[in-house]
Amino acid sequence: MDIFAAVLLSSSLLFLFFVFSDAADSITQSQFISDSNGTTLISKDQGFALGFFSPGNSTNRYLGIWYNKIPGKTVVWVANRGTPITDSSGVLMVNSSGSLVLLGQNLTVAWSANSTKKARNSILQLLDSGNLVLREEKEGNYLWESFNYPSDTWLAGMKLGWDLRIGLERRLTAWKSPDDPSPGELSWGFELYNYPEIVMKKGSKKFFRSGPWNGNFFSGMPELQATLLYNFTFVSNKSEVYFMFEMIEKSATTRAVLNQSQEQYQRYMWIEEKKEWSMFLNLPKDKCDSYNLCGPFGNCIMGEAPVCQCVEGFKHKSLETWNPEEWYKGCERNKKLSCQDKIGFDKFSGLKMPDTTSSLLNETMSLNECRVRCLNNCTCIAYSNSNTRNGGSGCAMWFEDLIDIRQMAANKEDANSQDIYIRMPASEQAAKNKRKMKVIVIIVVAIAVVFGVLLIPYCICRRKNLRDKMENNIMLDQNIELQNEDLEVPFFSLATIAIATNNFSSDNKLGEGGFGLVYKGTLIDGHEIAVKRLSRSSIQGLNEFKNEVMLIAKLQHRNLVRLLGYCIEGDETMLIYEYMPNRSLDSFIFDETRAKVLGWSIRFNIICGIARGLLYLHEDSRLRIIHRDLKASNVLLDSKMNPKISDFGMARHFGGDQTEGNTERVVGTYGYMAPEYAIDGLFSVKSDVFSFGILLLEILSGKKNRGFIRPSQSLNLVAHAWNLWKECRPLELLDTCLEDCCIILEFVRCLRISFLCLQQHHEDRPNMSSVVMMLHSESSLPEPKEPACFIGKRLSLSSKNQSPSTNEITVTLLEAQ
Ligand SMILES: *[C@@H]1O[C@H](CO)[C@@H](O)[C@H](O)[C@H]1NC(C)=O
Ligand SMILES: *[C@@H]1O[C@H](CO)[C@@H](O)[C@H](O)[C@H]1NC(C)=O
Ligand SMILES: *[C@@H]1O[C@H](CO)[C@@H](O)[C@H](O)[C@H]1NC(C)=O
Ligand SMILES: *[C@@H]1O[C@H](CO)[C@@H](O)[C@H](O)[C@H]1NC(C)=O
Ligand SMILES: *[C@@H]1O[C@H](CO)[C@@H](O)[C@H](O)[C@H]1NC(C)=O
Ligand SMILES: *[C@@H]1O[C@H](CO)[C@@H](O)[C@H](O)[C@H]1NC(C)=O
Ligand SMILES: *[C@@H]1O[C@H](CO)[C@@H](O)[C@H](O)[C@H]1NC(C)=O
Ligand SMILES: *[C@@H]1O[C@H](CO)[C@@H](O)[C@H](O)[C@H]1NC(C)=O
Ligand SMILES: *[C@@H]1O[C@H](CO)[C@@H](O)[C@H](O)[C@H]1NC(C)=O
Ligand SMILES: *[C@@H]1O[C@H](CO)[C@@H](O)[C@H](O)[C@H]1NC(C)=O
């Protein structure tokens, strides 16, 4: 009864209160929020609102929190999820004993907050983060907070996981339906195994695992990594286990939500320009993310048919490997393993770590101690570093069948891959080595045959060298077979290459590079290679060439195409590179259908990769290389769409700190050349930076700088982009196939960086280390000056009218490209 009195008493006060400040973010014990009055709490920054609402088509009333400034009430939290109020009688208040209660019809309690602590004068406040807190009057301890009781939405600053000290679990649960916010089947939270991981569950069944945290990301969920927009924090110790994200770009609004109908975790960002939520991440992302699809020791590989393969050393249990209903049976060892057998461990890279239910974790052990521990315990099936940071540390061990493994796609940081070592019988390992030996023997024999039969006339005159050469060949093929990291550049014989490329058949031709034809080849052991057959005119002396090759081979970086070897025989000079199945970047970005494959995150990854590769050439390698011909067709893509710069070092390299030079022969490509290089032949690392700026613009817009034609004006891409930029309409440059999923802020940042690289005066352009930093930083960037965009026109003019010697050469070469 006294509640009622309190209500009546305070109602007039409350009325005044809300009339005079409708933006109140808190109420005290004598105030309340009522549905019939339509009163709400609004956070100080106006970002969130608390009040009553009816979801979807339902007429039931719920108390919830939603985005205040975003139309259409996107609800992020609901109080009385399972206990709706059927009319507008709802009242939220802090009752006289200090509890937060929601009263429904006839003043019955529809919901109350679970606070154990009580305070005399408590205040209910809606914070800017969207957190509703009950706190003591003097700023201070929270008695209760809504972030500890999440609904289906994960907001910035909200910890997902456990407070082990008080046994509190924060887990997301989806709404049953858009009309009903009561807890649905789908939930998402931490499982407290030794080696904890996040698990999405349907009821009590596992549905999707994140895999354990490896120091940088969750092994099966590399998507949840820090970006320019937000960063992540993972904590796991005796008192807490949680995962949290925080906004770096405070102006962006993003939320993650568990979606019952799609059975997905989805991350959305609010796009103000379009007035809509745009989804840019969802998990599970593909078939292979389905929990335990392939059974024990099965390895799920997207793109294989069937997707369920066995880990090497294992075979399918079921013969019907094509039948999805049989996949769950998984795989068994080729040879049974008992505790008496001699064993070893096979290393596997790029796998999602298996289910950690039965795992053990020791964060202080080294990989070696881990191996010994696992070796000496017959029930230990596999081990790995638990943390891949700083070269790896910690020990995780598995004691039961390994389940829910998959082959991961490209990670941003493939250098940090977490390897797992799986117990194998020694006999199995021996067999594998034997197979390797066999391959080598076959190669040796094949080469011997080729030398013996096909090249008799050739060999006779070089008999003295033959033995040395064959030995070289064998060495070389072993090198490739074993993926040796040795810096010695192997020599390939002409015969090997002729066989590999089907005698340079035109079917094997991949294209024409700046310095000759490129062929695809397959070595006898199955390795694919790309052979660049240098045109005679482009070769200097033999010794000079060899030196050059040795130098190029020393440049090793994951964003540079790797040189595998070379060949000089007779008139032929060739370079052998690793083969890139996805060919070059230009075949994607300028092709309407293939461009769709390159979503924003892939493009951004490509941009960062190119920048890192170039930085390495400019500053980090011992040699200081200026590429001089950076363009989309010189950026190759590996099977995971990682960019690799090719044709570097083909132009002259420099030692020491010489960063500028002058040249008589201008190499490079029309449309990518810096003005000072094209006109004066003056080149520096800054001319590469200019080319990078053009390339960046092309990746963002999907349009070629050269051949970019707008019907109305005769502007090139740079000028067109600059005009849009000046008119504050940068988004119109966005490649059409990026429109749906692009992260606007990253896009605009990249565009700005591009303009900084394109500035007329090379002193103004940033160097590559600044570019890399700018790509990854959140701080504001300088304002670019007008780019050098009319270079194309000036060049063609000078070629026709006056013809100073350098320009003539320039233009001839340019046109030839
Ligand atoms: C506000 O709500 C209370 C309780 O539901 C009611 O008594 C009062 O008349 C309402 N005031 C207004 C202005 O609607
Ligand atoms: C609401 O009802 C209409 C008409 O029955 C239906 O088309 C619509 O899908 C419903 N919306 C939701 C969210 O259930
Ligand atoms: C306040 O609400 C709590 C929780 O519903 C209840 O246990 C308590 O009795 C209420 N106090 C008063 C004075 O009504
Ligand atoms: C509320 O009180 C009215 C009248 O006393 C009664 O008819 C109704 O059933 C009550 N409703 C609830 C939900 O208790
Ligand atoms: C409140 O706490 C009790 C016991 O600690 C728990 O069983 C219950 O689920 C909690 N209620 C809510 C809404 O969290
Ligand atoms: C657990 O980690 C949190 C966050 O880093 C820290 O504040 C807390 O002191 C740690 N607790 C223990 C027992 O190490
Ligand atoms: C994440 O970003 C927030 C906001 O910029 C910052 O306060 C916090 O220290 C960052 N956390 C980590 C782990 O970098
Ligand atoms: C669930 O996903 C569908 C399709 O993407 C979307 O229309 C719907 O709004 C989502 N629901 C929630 C709660 O986000
Ligand atoms: C972890 O390993 C170290 C070194 O082997 C050992 O001293 C320590 O007791 C182990 N910790 C646990 C929790 O097993
Ligand atoms: C092997 O490890 C398991 C799991 O930790 C343990 O239960 C068992 O006692 C160990 N066996 C031996 C021989 O150490």
PDB file of N, CA, C and O in Angstrom, residues 683-702:
ATOM      1  N   PHE A 683      64.269   9.804 -59.856  1.00  0.00           N
ATOM      2  CA  PHE A 683      63.426   8.888 -59.103  1.00  0.00           C
ATOM      3  C   PHE A 683      63.951   8.697 -57.683  1.00  0.00           C
ATOM      4  O   PHE A 683      65.134   8.848 -57.408  1.00  0.00           O
ATOM      5  N   SER A 684      63.033   8.339 -56.800  1.00  0.00           N
ATOM      6  CA  SER A 684      63.362   8.164 -55.396  1.00  0.00           C
ATOM      7  C   SER A 684      62.305   7.245 -54.820  1.00  0.00           C
ATOM      8  O   SER A 684      61.364   6.867 -55.507  1.00  0.00           O
ATOM      9  N   VAL A 685      62.450   6.932 -53.545  1.00  0.00           N
ATOM     10  CA  VAL A 685      61.403   6.129 -52.910  1.00  0.00           C
ATOM     11  C   VAL A 685      60.066   6.845 -53.031  1.00  0.00           C
ATOM     12  O   VAL A 685      59.016   6.221 -53.081  1.00  0.00           O
ATOM     13  N   LYS A 686      60.099   8.163 -53.141  1.00  0.00           N
ATOM     14  CA  LYS A 686      58.858   8.914 -53.204  1.00  0.00           C
ATOM     15  C   LYS A 686      58.134   8.717 -54.545  1.00  0.00           C
ATOM     16  O   LYS A 686      56.943   8.980 -54.651  1.00  0.00           O
ATOM     17  N   SER A 687      58.871   8.307 -55.592  1.00  0.00           N
ATOM     18  CA  SER A 687      58.144   8.012 -56.828  1.00  0.00           C
ATOM     19  C   SER A 687      57.369   6.703 -56.684  1.00  0.00           C
ATOM     20  O   SER A 687      56.295   6.537 -57.241  1.00  0.00           O
ATOM     21  N   ASP A 688      57.923   5.754 -55.917  1.00  0.00           N
ATOM     22  CA  ASP A 688      57.145   4.555 -55.592  1.00  0.00           C
ATOM     23  C   ASP A 688      55.914   4.915 -54.772  1.00  0.00           C
ATOM     24  O   ASP A 688      54.849   4.336 -54.942  1.00  0.00           O
ATOM     25  N   VAL A 689      56.089   5.858 -53.851  1.00  0.00           N
ATOM     26  CA  VAL A 689      54.962   6.269 -53.014  1.00  0.00           C
ATOM     27  C   VAL A 689      53.842   6.826 -53.895  1.00  0.00           C
ATOM     28  O   VAL A 689      52.662   6.546 -53.693  1.00  0.00           O
ATOM     29  N   PHE A 690      54.247   7.578 -54.916  1.00  0.00           N
ATOM     30  CA  PHE A 690      53.253   8.110 -55.851  1.00  0.00           C
ATOM     31  C   PHE A 690      52.505   6.969 -56.545  1.00  0.00           C
ATOM     32  O   PHE A 690      51.274   6.952 -56.588  1.00  0.00           O
ATOM     33  N   SER A 691      53.254   6.003 -57.055  1.00  0.00           N
ATOM     34  CA  SER A 691      52.622   4.858 -57.717  1.00  0.00           C
ATOM     35  C   SER A 691      51.682   4.138 -56.761  1.00  0.00           C
ATOM     36  O   SER A 691      50.603   3.689 -57.138  1.00  0.00           O
ATOM     37  N   PHE A 692      52.111   4.024 -55.494  1.00  0.00           N
ATOM     38  CA  PHE A 692      51.259   3.391 -54.496  1.00  0.00           C
ATOM     39  C   PHE A 692      49.949   4.168 -54.347  1.00  0.00           C
ATOM     40  O   PHE A 692      48.874   3.590 -54.226  1.00  0.00           O
ATOM     41  N   GLY A 693      50.051   5.499 -54.386  1.00  0.00           N
ATOM     42  CA  GLY A 693      48.849   6.332 -54.281  1.00  0.00           C
ATOM     43  C   GLY A 693      47.875   6.045 -55.411  1.00  0.00           C
ATOM     44  O   GLY A 693      46.665   5.927 -55.180  1.00  0.00           O
ATOM     45  N   ILE A 694      48.391   5.905 -56.608  1.00  0.00           N
ATOM     46  CA  ILE A 694      47.531   5.587 -57.755  1.00  0.00           C
ATOM     47  C   ILE A 694      46.885   4.217 -57.564  1.00  0.00           C
ATOM     48  O   ILE A 694      45.672   4.043 -57.733  1.00  0.00           O
ATOM     49  N   LEU A 695      47.727   3.258 -57.175  1.00  0.00           N
ATOM     50  CA  LEU A 695      47.238   1.894 -56.986  1.00  0.00           C
ATOM     51  C   LEU A 695      46.126   1.870 -55.937  1.00  0.00           C
ATOM     52  O   LEU A 695      45.093   1.222 -56.094  1.00  0.00           O
ATOM     53  N   LEU A 696      46.341   2.617 -54.868  1.00  0.00           N
ATOM     54  CA  LEU A 696      45.360   2.690 -53.788  1.00  0.00           C
ATOM     55  C   LEU A 696      44.028   3.220 -54.325  1.00  0.00           C
ATOM     56  O   LEU A 696      42.961   2.670 -54.056  1.00  0.00           O
ATOM     57  N   LEU A 697      44.126   4.258 -55.123  1.00  0.00           N
ATOM     58  CA  LEU A 697      42.929   4.860 -55.697  1.00  0.00           C
ATOM     59  C   LEU A 697      42.195   3.848 -56.577  1.00  0.00           C
ATOM     60  O   LEU A 697      40.966   3.763 -56.582  1.00  0.00           O
ATOM     61  N   GLU A 698      42.958   3.071 -57.302  1.00  0.00           N
ATOM     62  CA  GLU A 698      42.353   2.070 -58.193  1.00  0.00           C
ATOM     63  C   GLU A 698      41.670   0.972 -57.396  1.00  0.00           C
ATOM     64  O   GLU A 698      40.590   0.495 -57.761  1.00  0.00           O
ATOM     65  N   ILE A 699      42.299   0.566 -56.300  1.00  0.00           N
ATOM     66  CA  ILE A 699      41.702  -0.486 -55.477  1.00  0.00           C
ATOM     67  C   ILE A 699      40.402   0.017 -54.854  1.00  0.00           C
ATOM     68  O   ILE A 699      39.408  -0.695 -54.777  1.00  0.00           O
ATOM     69  N   LEU A 700      40.392   1.267 -54.418  1.00  0.00           N
ATOM     70  CA  LEU A 700      39.206   1.823 -53.771  1.00  0.00           C
ATOM     71  C   LEU A 700      38.068   2.017 -54.771  1.00  0.00           C
ATOM     72  O   LEU A 700      36.899   1.789 -54.450  1.00  0.00           O
ATOM     73  N   SER A 701      38.421   2.453 -55.966  1.00  0.00           N
ATOM     74  CA  SER A 701      37.367   2.816 -56.914  1.00  0.00           C
ATOM     75  C   SER A 701      37.030   1.698 -57.885  1.00  0.00           C
ATOM     76  O   SER A 701      35.960   1.700 -58.490  1.00  0.00           O
ATOM     77  N   GLY A 702      37.942   0.732 -58.036  1.00  0.00           N
ATOM     78  CA  GLY A 702      37.719  -0.315 -59.024  1.00  0.00           C
ATOM     79  C   GLY A 702      37.871   0.196 -60.452  1.00  0.00           C
ATOM     80  O   GLY A 702      37.385  -0.432 -61.380  1.00  0.00           O
TER      81      GLY A 702
END
